[in-house]
Amino acid sequence: MSAVIDGGATPALVVPSVDVAPESQPVGWRHRHLLDVDGLTRADLELVMHTADAMREVLARPIAKVPALRGRNVTILFYEASTRTRVSFEVAAKNLSADVVNIAAASSSVTKGESLVDTVRTVEALGAQMLVMRHGVSGAPYLAAEVFGGAVLNGGDGWHAHPTQALLDLYTMRSRLGDGGSIGVEGRKVVILGDVLHSRVARSNIWSLTAAGADLWLCGPPTLLRGFDAWASRGAAAGRRFTVTSDVDAALRDAEVVMALRIQRERMASGLLPSLREYAARYGLTRERLGHARPDALVMHPGPMNEGVEIAPDVAIGAQSVITDQVTNGVAIRMALLYLLAGVHAAGSSDA
Ligand code: CP
């Protein structure tokens, strides 16, 4: 049985029963692919959060498995290294009883020059119905979605987007700050601190956090914030709360959530930072600096971390850290997304 959540002033939300196949009930989700979070409405975010709650209940059972995606093929195609995203998608798909195929580009025919389009057509010919992909080039999952007959889930593309990370981040905030009904970030000061320029996590979080009503601050060295002022102006014009600053003390003052971002050495063009040591001294999230935030502020990091650079080791494992929760919540969120997208695919929607 699906559950109806009373939305008060907003329309009631129908959360599907995740014990049965998505096509056996109406699923209030219309997106065929998950390429970014920019197209998700507040109602979509709420549905993902509530469906992840249902998946968490599944995960708490003695046998954390439901038959919902039995007989469906989920293919995981990663062109870049990953631990959290790749493994949690695999665990999520298996918990839903899907058949899972893992392809690492480094050991596939990609090394012989096969194009992305050929690879996508090949995995579809081999039975893929849902394709989870990570690629170093921004936009690659959009190209895959043009040629793939099933659902594409973006596991991170270049600097552009990491939608499942943003949704698990939102879910983690909601778990700590929400009341079970609202998402819980409305009006709260959330700071993203670090290498914003190269961060697909930051770009997706900008969409989801401002859509959920957070008072979002982006902070880092000016060289790693280029272009975000213009985005903030447009966001503010559209009623989204969004501030960009290099003043780390002002950003952290009274913050309720602080998310440190990895310094992406592999994407760093020369000249953007004098040195990692100077970055750590001026922008690293130390215990002293965290003292500007609320005493119970949540400390987050999408991982992988450079401890001692963007975050001090004692902060990363301190009482305020929810970094491990983020990883754990990634399974429930990815189960929710696979389930919701499978329902649309089964219903034959053409909405991208
Ligand atoms: N946060 C994240 O995407 O981590 P992985 O690169 O390990 O997947």
PDB file of N, CA and C and ligand atoms in Angstrom, residues 82-85 134 162 165 302-303, ligand 1:
ATOM      1  N   SER A  82      35.866   6.034  -8.405  1.00  0.00           N
ATOM      2  CA  SER A  82      34.803   6.297  -7.423  1.00  0.00           C
ATOM      3  C   SER A  82      34.799   5.163  -6.403  1.00  0.00           C
ATOM      4  N   THR A  83      34.542   5.505  -5.176  1.00  0.00           N
ATOM      5  CA  THR A  83      34.278   4.475  -4.168  1.00  0.00           C
ATOM      6  C   THR A  83      32.821   4.574  -3.740  1.00  0.00           C
ATOM      7  N   ARG A  84      32.443   5.737  -3.189  1.00  0.00           N
ATOM      8  CA  ARG A  84      31.111   5.881  -2.577  1.00  0.00           C
ATOM      9  C   ARG A  84      29.978   5.715  -3.582  1.00  0.00           C
ATOM     10  N   THR A  85      30.050   6.457  -4.666  1.00  0.00           N
ATOM     11  CA  THR A  85      28.935   6.479  -5.613  1.00  0.00           C
ATOM     12  C   THR A  85      28.768   5.116  -6.282  1.00  0.00           C
ATOM     13  N   ARG A 134      29.337   7.629 -14.670  1.00  0.00           N
ATOM     14  CA  ARG A 134      30.200   8.752 -14.287  1.00  0.00           C
ATOM     15  C   ARG A 134      31.165   8.986 -15.423  1.00  0.00           C
ATOM     16  N   HIS A 162      26.363  16.429  -9.891  1.00  0.00           N
ATOM     17  CA  HIS A 162      26.425  15.168  -9.138  1.00  0.00           C
ATOM     18  C   HIS A 162      25.103  15.081  -8.366  1.00  0.00           C
ATOM     19  N   GLN A 165      24.554  12.896  -5.182  1.00  0.00           N
ATOM     20  CA  GLN A 165      25.271  13.418  -4.017  1.00  0.00           C
ATOM     21  C   GLN A 165      24.480  14.565  -3.382  1.00  0.00           C
ATOM     22  N   PRO A 302      31.560  15.699   1.026  1.00  0.00           N
ATOM     23  CA  PRO A 302      31.099  14.635   0.115  1.00  0.00           C
ATOM     24  C   PRO A 302      32.099  13.490  -0.019  1.00  0.00           C
ATOM     25  N   GLY A 303      33.375  13.754   0.344  1.00  0.00           N
ATOM     26  CA  GLY A 303      34.424  12.760   0.164  1.00  0.00           C
ATOM     27  C   GLY A 303      34.804  12.645  -1.309  1.00  0.00           C
TER      28      GLY A 303
HETATM   29  N1   CP B   1      31.340  11.828  -3.243  1.00  0.00           N
HETATM   30  C1   CP B   1      31.742  11.024  -4.253  1.00  0.00           C
HETATM   31  O1   CP B   1      31.304  11.155  -5.380  1.00  0.00           O
HETATM   32  O2   CP B   1      32.674  10.096  -3.901  1.00  0.00           O
HETATM   33  P1   CP B   1      33.269   9.008  -4.896  1.00  0.00           P
HETATM   34  O3   CP B   1      34.137   9.733  -5.892  1.00  0.00           O
HETATM   35  O4   CP B   1      34.069   8.070  -4.007  1.00  0.00           O
HETATM   36  O5   CP B   1      32.130   8.328  -5.580  1.00  0.00           O
END
